[in-house]
Short mmCIF file of C-alpha atoms and ligand atoms in Angstrom, two decimals:
data_model
loop_
_atom_site.label_atom_id
_atom_site.label_comp_id
_atom_site.label_asym_id
_atom_site.label_seq_id
_atom_site.Cartn_x
_atom_site.Cartn_y
_atom_site.Cartn_z
CA MET U 30 122.56 93.69 91.44
CA MET U 31 124.90 96.90 91.30
CA PHE U 32 123.79 98.96 94.07
CA GLY U 33 124.54 102.48 93.14
CA ALA U 34 122.85 102.01 89.49
CA LYS U 35 119.01 102.63 89.26
CA HIS U 36 116.13 100.38 90.32
CA SER U 37 113.07 100.41 92.33
CA ILE U 38 113.12 100.93 96.08
CA GLY U 39 111.09 96.89 95.70
CA ARG U 40 114.06 95.23 94.17
CA HIS U 41 117.12 97.64 96.66
CA VAL U 42 114.62 95.80 99.85
CA ALA U 43 114.13 92.08 98.36
CA TRP U 44 118.02 92.39 97.41
CA LEU U 45 119.02 93.53 100.99
CA SER U 46 116.76 91.12 102.97
CA LEU U 47 117.77 88.41 100.91
CA PHE U 48 121.33 88.19 100.19
CA PRO U 49 121.66 88.21 104.32
CA LEU U 50 119.47 85.78 104.17
CA LEU U 51 121.31 83.45 101.03
CA ILE U 52 124.82 83.78 103.27
CA MET U 53 123.15 82.62 106.29
CA ALA U 54 121.36 79.70 104.87
CA ILE U 55 124.81 78.68 103.39
CA GLY U 56 126.99 79.17 106.04
CA MET U 57 124.23 77.01 108.44
CA GLU U 58 123.88 74.31 105.89
CA THR U 59 127.80 74.27 105.46
CA PHE U 60 128.46 73.95 109.31
CA TYR U 61 125.25 70.99 109.78
CA LEU U 62 126.51 68.69 106.71
CA ASN U 63 129.99 68.68 107.72
CA ASP U 64 129.48 67.98 111.09
CA ARG U 65 127.06 65.42 110.42
CA PHE U 66 129.30 63.90 108.01
CA LYS U 67 131.79 63.55 110.35
CA ASP U 68 129.31 61.89 112.43
CA LEU U 69 128.90 59.45 109.46
CA ASP U 70 132.60 58.76 108.95
CA SER U 71 132.86 58.30 112.31
CA ASP U 72 129.59 55.89 112.79
CA LEU U 73 131.48 53.90 110.21
CA ILE U 74 134.77 53.61 111.81
CA GLN U 75 133.51 52.71 115.35
CA ARG U 76 131.45 50.24 113.20
CA GLY U 77 134.56 48.74 111.78
CA LYS U 78 136.56 48.95 114.88
CA LEU U 79 134.00 46.75 116.69
CA ILE U 80 133.85 43.91 113.89
CA ALA U 81 137.12 43.38 113.66
CA ARG U 82 137.48 43.33 117.75
CA GLN U 83 134.58 40.54 117.72
CA ILE U 84 136.22 38.57 114.82
CA ALA U 85 140.21 39.32 116.80
CA ALA U 86 138.31 37.99 120.11
CA GLY U 87 136.77 34.69 117.91
CA SER U 88 139.71 33.78 116.09
CA GLU U 89 142.52 33.65 118.54
CA TYR U 90 141.70 29.76 119.06
CA GLY U 91 141.42 29.11 114.95
CA VAL U 92 144.57 31.26 114.78
CA PHE U 93 146.08 29.52 117.31
CA SER U 94 145.13 26.03 115.86
CA ARG U 95 145.42 27.63 112.30
CA ASN U 96 141.59 25.39 111.76
CA LYS U 97 141.29 27.33 108.68
CA GLU U 98 137.42 26.24 108.32
CA ALA U 99 135.96 27.71 111.94
CA LEU U 100 138.05 30.92 110.59
CA ARG U 101 136.51 31.05 108.04
CA GLU U 102 132.91 30.27 109.00
CA LEU U 103 133.40 33.34 111.50
CA ALA U 104 134.39 35.61 108.24
CA GLU U 105 131.64 34.41 106.59
CA LYS U 106 129.38 35.06 109.32
CA THR U 107 130.91 38.97 109.79
CA LEU U 108 131.09 39.81 105.72
CA LEU U 109 127.11 39.67 106.50
CA GLU U 110 127.21 43.30 108.30
CA PRO U 111 126.88 46.21 106.01
CA ASP U 112 129.30 47.69 104.47
CA VAL U 113 131.63 45.21 105.18
CA VAL U 114 133.56 44.06 102.05
CA SER U 115 136.29 41.72 103.47
CA ILE U 116 137.70 40.28 105.86
CA MET U 117 141.50 38.56 106.17
CA ILE U 118 142.59 36.69 109.34
CA LEU U 119 146.64 36.11 109.30
CA ASP U 120 148.88 34.58 111.40
CA ASP U 121 151.40 36.07 113.76
CA ASN U 122 154.24 35.67 110.95
CA PHE U 123 151.15 37.37 108.71
CA THR U 124 150.40 34.53 106.66
CA VAL U 125 146.86 34.60 104.99
CA LEU U 126 144.72 32.34 106.89
CA THR U 127 141.29 33.54 105.90
CA ASP U 128 140.49 35.74 102.86
CA LEU U 129 136.62 36.66 101.97
CA ARG U 130 136.22 39.38 100.12
CA ARG U 131 132.31 40.65 98.88
CA ALA U 132 131.90 41.83 95.25
CA LEU U 133 133.07 45.76 95.47
CA ALA U 134 130.33 47.36 92.73
CA ASN U 135 127.71 46.13 95.56
CA PRO U 136 128.53 46.68 98.16
CA ALA U 137 124.74 47.36 99.65
CA GLY U 138 123.89 44.13 98.06
CA ASN U 139 123.20 40.73 99.57
CA ALA U 140 126.44 39.29 100.52
CA VAL U 141 128.50 37.26 97.90
CA VAL U 142 131.02 35.49 99.50
CA ILE U 143 133.94 35.38 97.12
CA PRO U 144 137.27 33.30 97.42
CA ALA U 145 140.35 35.45 97.60
CA ASP U 146 141.31 36.66 94.39
CA THR U 147 145.18 37.14 94.19
CA SER U 148 144.37 40.07 91.46
CA LYS U 149 142.86 42.19 95.17
CA PRO U 150 145.71 43.89 96.68
CA PRO U 151 147.94 40.95 99.15
CA ALA U 152 147.75 41.24 102.71
CA GLN U 153 150.98 42.37 103.14
CA GLU U 154 150.69 45.31 100.49
CA LEU U 155 147.42 46.77 103.26
CA LEU U 156 149.66 45.79 105.80
CA GLN U 157 151.69 48.96 104.75
CA HIS U 158 148.82 50.94 105.17
CA VAL U 159 148.16 50.01 108.85
CA ASP U 160 149.32 49.23 112.09
CA TYR U 161 149.38 48.95 115.70
CA TYR U 162 149.59 52.80 115.82
CA ASP U 163 147.23 54.03 113.17
CA PRO U 164 145.05 50.82 113.24
CA VAL U 165 143.20 53.19 110.73
CA HIS U 166 143.49 54.06 106.92
CA ASP U 167 140.66 55.93 104.62
CA ASN U 168 141.60 55.41 100.92
CA GLY U 169 138.01 57.30 100.18
CA LYS U 170 136.27 54.73 99.27
CA ILE U 171 137.12 51.68 101.17
CA ILE U 172 138.21 51.91 105.06
CA LEU U 173 141.29 49.74 106.41
CA ILE U 174 141.35 48.73 109.78
CA TYR U 175 144.04 46.64 111.66
CA GLN U 176 143.40 44.72 114.66
CA PRO U 177 145.78 42.28 116.41
CA ILE U 178 144.49 38.90 117.26
CA LEU U 179 146.11 38.72 120.70
CA GLY U 180 146.47 35.17 122.71
CA SER U 181 146.19 35.45 126.57
CA GLN U 182 149.62 33.69 128.67
CA ILE U 183 150.07 31.99 131.66
CA MET U 184 152.73 32.25 132.84
CA LEU U 185 154.41 29.37 134.96
CA ASP U 186 157.58 30.62 136.42
CA SER U 187 155.58 32.74 138.76
CA LEU U 188 153.97 31.07 141.97
CA GLU U 189 150.71 33.58 141.20
CA SER U 190 149.08 33.00 137.79
CA LYS U 191 149.39 36.46 136.04
CA ASN U 192 147.96 37.29 132.43
CA SER U 193 149.97 38.59 129.65
CA TYR U 194 149.21 39.42 126.18
CA ARG U 195 150.77 38.54 122.72
CA GLN U 196 150.03 38.90 119.39
CA VAL U 197 148.96 35.20 117.60
CA GLY U 198 147.54 37.02 114.44
CA THR U 199 146.16 40.09 113.02
CA VAL U 200 142.48 41.02 111.13
CA LEU U 201 142.74 43.63 108.75
CA VAL U 202 139.15 44.41 108.06
CA GLN U 203 137.58 46.51 104.64
CA LEU U 204 134.59 48.17 104.82
CA SER U 205 132.93 49.92 101.66
CA LYS U 206 132.30 54.19 102.79
CA TYR U 207 129.46 53.06 99.31
CA SER U 208 126.43 53.66 101.52
CA THR U 209 127.95 56.22 103.83
CA GLU U 210 128.57 58.05 100.80
CA ARG U 211 125.08 57.39 99.41
CA LEU U 212 123.90 59.11 102.52
CA LYS U 213 125.96 62.01 102.53
CA SER U 214 124.70 62.91 98.89
CA LYS U 215 121.03 62.59 100.06
CA LEU U 216 121.37 64.59 102.89
CA LEU U 217 123.36 66.94 100.85
CA TRP U 218 120.55 67.12 98.56
CA ILE U 219 117.10 66.73 101.01
CA SER U 220 119.32 70.06 102.56
CA ILE U 221 119.97 71.71 99.36
CA SER U 222 116.09 71.44 98.19
CA ALA U 223 114.76 72.07 101.93
CA SER U 224 117.01 75.32 101.71
CA LEU U 225 115.74 76.03 98.50
CA ILE U 226 112.36 75.58 99.64
CA PHE U 227 112.83 77.61 102.64
CA ILE U 228 114.56 80.76 100.85
CA ILE U 229 111.56 80.77 97.60
CA PHE U 230 109.04 81.34 101.07
CA THR U 231 111.38 83.29 102.62
CA TYR U 232 111.45 85.48 99.46
CA PHE U 233 107.55 85.60 98.74
CA LEU U 234 107.14 86.37 102.41
CA THR U 235 109.47 89.57 101.37
CA LEU U 236 107.58 90.14 98.66
CA LEU U 237 104.52 90.63 100.35
CA ALA U 238 105.92 92.64 102.95
CA ASN U 239 108.03 94.95 100.18
CA ARG U 240 104.24 95.63 98.65
CA ARG U 241 103.87 97.05 102.11
CA ILE U 242 106.46 99.44 101.62
CA THR U 243 106.70 99.93 97.72
CA THR U 244 103.40 100.05 96.54
CA PRO U 245 102.46 103.65 98.93
CA VAL U 246 106.42 104.71 97.33
CA GLU U 247 105.45 103.95 93.95
CA GLN U 248 102.16 106.17 94.37
CA LEU U 249 103.66 109.11 95.84
CA SER U 250 106.22 108.67 93.51
CA HIS U 251 103.82 108.74 90.20
CA ALA U 252 101.95 111.90 92.61
CA ILE U 253 104.95 114.05 92.29
CA LYS U 254 105.67 113.12 88.50
CA ALA U 255 102.45 114.64 87.83
CA ILE U 256 102.28 117.31 89.86
CA GLY U 257 105.89 117.88 88.57
CA SER U 258 104.39 118.20 85.28
CA GLY U 259 102.01 120.82 86.25
CA ASN U 260 98.88 118.23 86.97
CA LEU U 261 98.26 120.03 90.89
CA ASP U 262 94.91 118.75 91.05
CA SER U 263 96.32 115.58 91.38
CA ARG U 264 95.74 114.42 95.31
CA VAL U 265 97.79 111.33 96.81
CA ASN U 266 95.37 108.79 98.80
CA LEU U 267 97.30 105.85 100.07
CA SER U 268 95.68 102.41 99.95
CA SER U 269 98.14 101.61 103.24
CA CYS U 270 99.51 103.85 105.07
CA ILE U 271 102.88 104.20 107.10
CA THR U 272 103.73 105.87 109.98
CA GLU U 273 106.31 108.25 107.99
CA LEU U 274 104.84 107.76 104.62
CA CYS U 275 101.33 108.79 105.92
CA THR U 276 103.41 112.43 107.15
CA LEU U 277 104.39 112.33 103.58
CA THR U 278 101.88 111.86 101.68
CA ASP U 279 99.75 114.86 103.89
CA GLY U 280 103.07 117.23 102.96
CA ILE U 281 102.65 116.69 99.38
CA ASN U 282 99.36 116.77 99.54
CA GLN U 283 99.10 120.33 101.26
CA MET U 284 102.33 121.46 99.38
CA THR U 285 100.52 121.16 96.10
CA SER U 286 97.11 122.17 96.91
CA GLU U 287 99.00 125.80 98.36
CA LEU U 288 101.25 125.22 95.20
CA ARG U 289 97.38 124.77 93.86
CA THR U 290 95.91 127.88 94.86
CA GLU U 291 98.89 129.73 94.24
CA ARG U 292 98.25 129.17 90.99
CA ASP U 293 94.48 129.63 90.95
CA LEU U 294 95.37 133.48 91.87
CA MET U 295 98.09 133.53 89.25
CA GLN U 296 95.76 132.67 86.97
CA SER U 297 92.78 135.00 87.82
CA ARG U 298 95.60 137.41 88.01
CA ILE U 299 96.69 136.88 84.40
CA ASP U 300 93.00 136.75 82.75
CA ASP U 301 92.66 140.11 84.85
CA ALA U 302 95.78 141.61 83.23
CA THR U 303 94.54 140.38 79.55
CA GLN U 304 91.40 141.14 79.82
CA GLN U 305 92.48 144.76 80.41
CA LEU U 306 95.11 144.73 77.63
CA ARG U 307 91.87 143.75 75.58
CA GLU U 308 89.89 146.76 77.24
CA LEU U 309 93.07 148.46 76.15
CA ALA U 310 93.27 147.79 72.45
CA PHE U 311 89.43 147.37 71.34
CA TYR U 312 87.39 149.57 73.84
CA ASP U 313 87.12 153.09 74.34
CA THR U 314 88.02 153.48 78.22
CA LEU U 315 85.27 156.38 79.26
CA THR U 316 82.63 154.66 77.84
CA HIS U 317 83.33 151.03 77.64
CA LEU U 318 82.35 151.13 73.58
CA PRO U 319 84.27 149.43 71.42
CA ASN U 320 86.67 151.63 69.95
CA ARG U 321 88.17 152.69 65.71
CA ARG U 322 89.99 149.32 65.80
CA LEU U 323 87.33 147.15 66.63
CA LEU U 324 84.83 148.41 65.14
CA GLU U 325 86.61 148.05 61.50
CA ASP U 326 87.04 144.48 62.50
CA ARG U 327 83.01 144.07 62.98
CA LEU U 328 82.23 146.55 59.35
CA ALA U 329 84.61 144.16 57.75
CA GLN U 330 82.50 141.23 59.12
CA SER U 331 79.33 142.46 58.48
CA MET U 332 80.27 143.19 55.06
CA ALA U 333 81.18 140.05 54.48
CA ALA U 334 78.07 138.43 55.73
CA SER U 335 75.66 141.38 54.03
CA LYS U 336 77.74 139.62 50.52
CA ARG U 337 77.03 136.46 51.58
CA SER U 338 73.42 136.66 52.36
CA GLY U 339 72.18 139.84 50.28
CA ILE U 340 71.13 141.71 53.19
CA TYR U 341 71.82 145.29 53.85
CA GLY U 342 73.42 146.88 56.39
CA ALA U 343 73.99 150.41 57.36
CA LEU U 344 76.44 152.77 59.03
CA MET U 345 75.68 155.97 60.46
CA PHE U 346 78.24 158.87 61.85
CA LEU U 347 76.87 160.57 64.87
CA ASP U 348 78.37 163.94 66.31
CA LEU U 349 77.03 165.62 69.39
CA ASP U 350 76.08 169.05 68.07
CA ASN U 351 77.16 172.16 71.16
CA PHE U 352 79.28 169.82 72.84
CA LYS U 353 81.97 171.37 73.46
CA PRO U 354 80.14 174.08 75.75
CA ILE U 355 79.74 171.70 78.81
CA ASN U 356 83.70 171.26 78.68
CA ASP U 357 84.18 174.85 78.39
CA LEU U 358 81.63 175.84 81.55
CA TYR U 359 81.71 173.07 83.71
CA GLY U 360 85.32 171.36 82.89
CA HIS U 361 86.44 168.16 81.07
CA ALA U 362 84.99 166.17 83.60
CA ALA U 363 81.47 167.41 83.20
CA GLY U 364 81.94 166.51 79.64
CA ASP U 365 83.15 162.95 80.31
CA LEU U 366 79.70 162.38 82.07
CA LEU U 367 77.97 163.97 79.07
CA LEU U 368 79.81 161.16 77.01
CA ILE U 369 78.89 158.56 79.11
CA GLU U 370 75.21 159.46 79.22
CA ALA U 371 74.78 159.61 75.30
CA ALA U 372 76.76 155.94 74.97
CA GLN U 373 74.27 155.21 77.02
CA ARG U 374 71.38 156.51 75.45
CA ILE U 375 72.69 155.25 71.60
CA SER U 376 72.92 151.39 73.09
CA ASN U 377 69.42 151.54 74.54
CA CYS U 378 68.66 152.09 70.97
CA LEU U 379 70.04 149.15 69.61
CA ARG U 380 69.53 145.18 68.75
CA GLU U 381 71.82 143.15 70.40
CA MET U 382 73.80 142.50 67.09
CA ASP U 383 74.49 146.12 66.02
CA THR U 384 77.57 148.16 67.28
CA VAL U 385 78.04 151.15 68.47
CA ALA U 386 81.36 152.48 68.46
CA ARG U 387 83.03 155.69 69.98
CA PHE U 388 85.43 157.14 67.06
CA GLY U 389 86.75 159.68 69.11
CA GLY U 390 85.97 162.78 70.91
CA ASP U 391 82.60 163.32 70.72
CA GLU U 392 81.84 161.13 67.30
CA PHE U 393 79.99 157.71 67.43
CA VAL U 394 79.82 155.03 64.43
CA VAL U 395 76.87 153.05 64.48
CA LEU U 396 76.88 149.55 62.88
CA LEU U 397 72.97 148.00 61.97
CA ASN U 398 73.12 144.07 60.84
CA GLU U 399 70.59 141.93 58.83
CA LEU U 400 68.55 145.08 57.93
CA SER U 401 66.23 143.88 54.84
CA ALA U 402 66.94 142.59 51.27
CA GLU U 403 65.21 145.58 50.07
CA TYR U 404 66.95 148.82 49.21
CA GLY U 405 64.34 150.87 50.27
CA ALA U 406 62.98 148.57 53.48
CA SER U 407 66.51 148.94 54.84
CA THR U 408 67.06 152.63 53.96
CA GLU U 409 63.76 153.09 56.27
CA GLN U 410 64.86 150.54 58.72
CA ALA U 411 68.20 152.07 59.13
CA HIS U 412 66.03 155.71 59.50
CA PHE U 413 63.69 154.67 62.29
CA VAL U 414 66.62 153.93 64.45
CA ALA U 415 68.81 157.46 63.37
CA GLU U 416 65.71 158.80 64.38
CA LYS U 417 65.25 157.18 67.72
CA ILE U 418 68.81 157.99 68.99
CA ARG U 419 68.82 161.49 67.29
CA ALA U 420 65.34 161.26 69.50
CA ALA U 421 67.00 160.45 72.36
CA LEU U 422 70.33 162.01 72.44
CA GLU U 423 68.18 165.50 72.51
CA GLN U 424 66.89 165.22 75.25
CA ASN U 425 68.60 167.50 78.25
CA TYR U 426 71.42 165.93 80.27
CA PHE U 427 70.92 166.07 84.30
CA LEU U 428 74.63 165.29 85.48
CA THR U 429 75.66 165.59 88.78
CA GLN U 430 79.31 166.04 89.44
CA ILE U 431 81.60 164.86 92.33
CA LYS U 432 84.57 167.55 93.11
CA GLU U 433 87.12 166.61 94.83
CA ASP U 434 86.47 168.07 98.20
CA GLY U 435 83.25 165.70 97.48
CA THR U 436 80.97 168.51 97.14
CA ARG U 437 77.99 167.41 94.62
CA VAL U 438 77.29 170.03 91.28
CA HIS U 439 74.50 169.15 89.45
CA ILE U 440 74.93 170.05 85.91
CA GLU U 441 72.08 170.14 83.13
CA HIS U 442 72.51 170.42 79.19
CA HIS U 443 71.11 170.51 75.99
CA CYS U 444 72.95 169.17 73.06
CA SER U 445 71.42 167.02 70.28
CA SER U 446 73.10 164.75 67.25
CA SER U 447 73.98 165.10 63.67
CA ILE U 448 73.36 161.91 61.93
CA GLY U 449 74.84 160.38 58.38
CA ILE U 450 73.61 157.16 57.41
CA THR U 451 75.13 154.84 54.39
CA LEU U 452 73.75 151.30 53.38
CA PHE U 453 76.04 148.34 52.30
CA MET U 454 75.48 145.25 50.73
CA ASP U 455 76.62 143.08 47.46
CA HIS U 456 79.32 146.31 46.36
CA ASP U 457 82.42 146.58 46.13
CA VAL U 458 82.87 148.67 48.40
CA LEU U 459 86.27 149.19 50.76
CA ALA U 460 85.04 149.63 54.51
CA GLU U 461 86.76 152.99 54.43
CA GLU U 462 84.99 154.29 51.11
CA ILE U 463 81.64 153.56 53.55
CA MET U 464 82.99 155.01 56.46
CA ILE U 465 83.17 158.24 54.28
CA SER U 466 80.22 158.10 52.99
CA ALA U 467 78.32 158.02 56.22
CA ASP U 468 81.20 160.99 57.44
CA THR U 469 80.12 162.99 54.48
CA ALA U 470 76.20 162.13 55.28
CA MET U 471 76.38 163.29 58.99
CA TYR U 472 78.83 166.67 57.50
CA GLN U 473 75.37 167.31 55.32
CA ALA U 474 73.38 167.21 58.38
CA LYS U 475 75.63 169.56 60.00
CA GLN U 476 76.16 171.76 57.22
CA ASN U 477 71.88 171.64 56.96
CA GLY U 478 71.49 173.39 60.67
CA ARG U 479 72.15 170.18 62.96
CA ASN U 480 70.13 167.80 65.07
CA GLN U 481 69.24 165.98 61.47
CA ILE U 482 69.48 162.72 59.26
CA ARG U 483 71.06 162.61 56.29
CA LEU U 484 71.50 159.25 53.93
CA ASN U 485 74.04 159.24 51.36
CA GLU U 486 72.73 156.79 48.03
CA ASN U 487 75.82 157.73 46.71
CA ASN U 488 76.97 153.95 47.20
CA ASN U 489 73.65 152.18 47.12
CA ALA U 490 72.06 152.38 43.97
N1 LIG Q 1 85.20 166.08 78.32
C1 LIG Q 1 85.55 165.26 77.22
N2 LIG Q 1 85.92 165.88 75.97
C2 LIG Q 1 86.69 165.73 74.58
C3 LIG Q 1 86.87 164.50 74.54
N3 LIG Q 1 87.59 164.36 73.43
C4 LIG Q 1 87.58 165.38 72.51
N4 LIG Q 1 86.39 166.56 73.49
C5 LIG Q 1 86.22 167.63 73.10
O1 LIG Q 1 85.29 167.50 72.67
C6 LIG Q 1 84.99 169.47 71.42
C7 LIG Q 1 84.31 168.13 70.34
O2 LIG Q 1 84.55 168.87 69.42
P1 LIG Q 1 83.30 169.87 68.65
O3 LIG Q 1 82.83 168.72 68.15
O4 LIG Q 1 83.92 170.80 67.51
O5 LIG Q 1 82.48 170.53 68.82
P2 LIG Q 1 81.01 171.40 69.10
O6 LIG Q 1 80.08 171.86 70.32
O7 LIG Q 1 80.28 169.71 69.41
O8 LIG Q 1 80.80 171.53 67.80
P3 LIG Q 1 80.00 171.68 66.58
O9 LIG Q 1 80.28 169.82 66.66
O10 LIG Q 1 80.39 171.66 65.55
O11 LIG Q 1 78.42 171.22 67.15
C8 LIG Q 1 86.65 169.76 71.92
O12 LIG Q 1 86.42 170.91 72.28
C9 LIG Q 1 87.38 168.59 72.78
O13 LIG Q 1 88.49 168.81 73.62
C10 LIG Q 1 86.93 163.52 75.84
O14 LIG Q 1 87.12 162.72 75.97
N5 LIG Q 1 86.17 164.44 76.61
#
């Protein structure tokens, strides 16, 4: 695993905790096994030495008297000891008196005594490896042990009897390391298995412990990703809490909440600005009625709907009569108040589906939708509405103007309206032509003495 590479925190923590554990387990196991193996080897050698000493002690007389039968019996008994594979007893000239061996192929099995075999290493060859000063030779499979047979001597030429020893023979014992090696490999496997079980168990414990850390960290990282992609409504709720992570979570939640508030504020400002732009683009700033652009749009929609349904619509052109004097007498602001009042009076005469727009100056346009399929009936309805408007607009205006110094000026003004109407339905006329038609009718109303309604029937046969 590369620590510089990108990995989850869980894997990092698992590796960081497992790596030292692995090193420790291998180290401890090596130390323990080395110690145990040494003990086993040492036990075998000690046992071999003991056996060799016992044979040497027991064979002194046999060697001295060259009683091969007794020596053979002694060797046979000793050969029954575990791991002993050969026993050789030699006299002081290193002539073999007894040479018994057990099959090397089955050293742990029942002792099968086989007679001396000339193909096996002769005593002289074995003696090359061992002597009084270096009595143990280990060739990896067999341990050879050298033990001198010492004979006691009584010194007759001295008044005091004194025991001294001289070497009367030699015992060579060979022990197989087969059982020891098997035990060693058994120990090795037990130790490896125990270590593996320990490591696996510890790994799962580490995973469990990791989960307590990694799960909340993962939850936090998902939440931060969500916040980064603009989802400010997400809130982190940790399933388990570690003090530092809880502090981090609170910080993130607080930051998200502040960002959300900022975003909402910004959004409401954008909405307001958009609304204002919309107002400026499609509505008259003084009366808040639709402006000429929006009217043209609605007229186009109304004409299309009328063509589809076969039901007449009507367009009225209105111009206030004698508006100018209020400007001249009381100022533009007073004129504005009258225009606002006039707009309100016209709106009050209309249905929800109709539109009144300020066309400019003291001119208004009214769009009536879905009148009737009959031309006559539609004319009547349009006339009826126009009459309502005309009557409403000719009422005296009582306006209150607030001056810059805060004083209030009450104004009473009278002005009426001249209204031109034109109807439209399934005709190949343009919106512009309908406007001109209504304007022409309004002009006729003006020419005819004002405060009246005129219908232009040129477009509508
Ligand atoms: N107060 C105010 N006056 C405006 C506004 N726009 C245009 N006017 C004035 O409205 C007047 C309209 O002129 P006219 O229609 O000729 O005046 P009128 O007295 O109604 O004349 P007739 O229509 O012939 O009866 C002009 O004096 C414009 O300056 C506005 O937004 N506010």
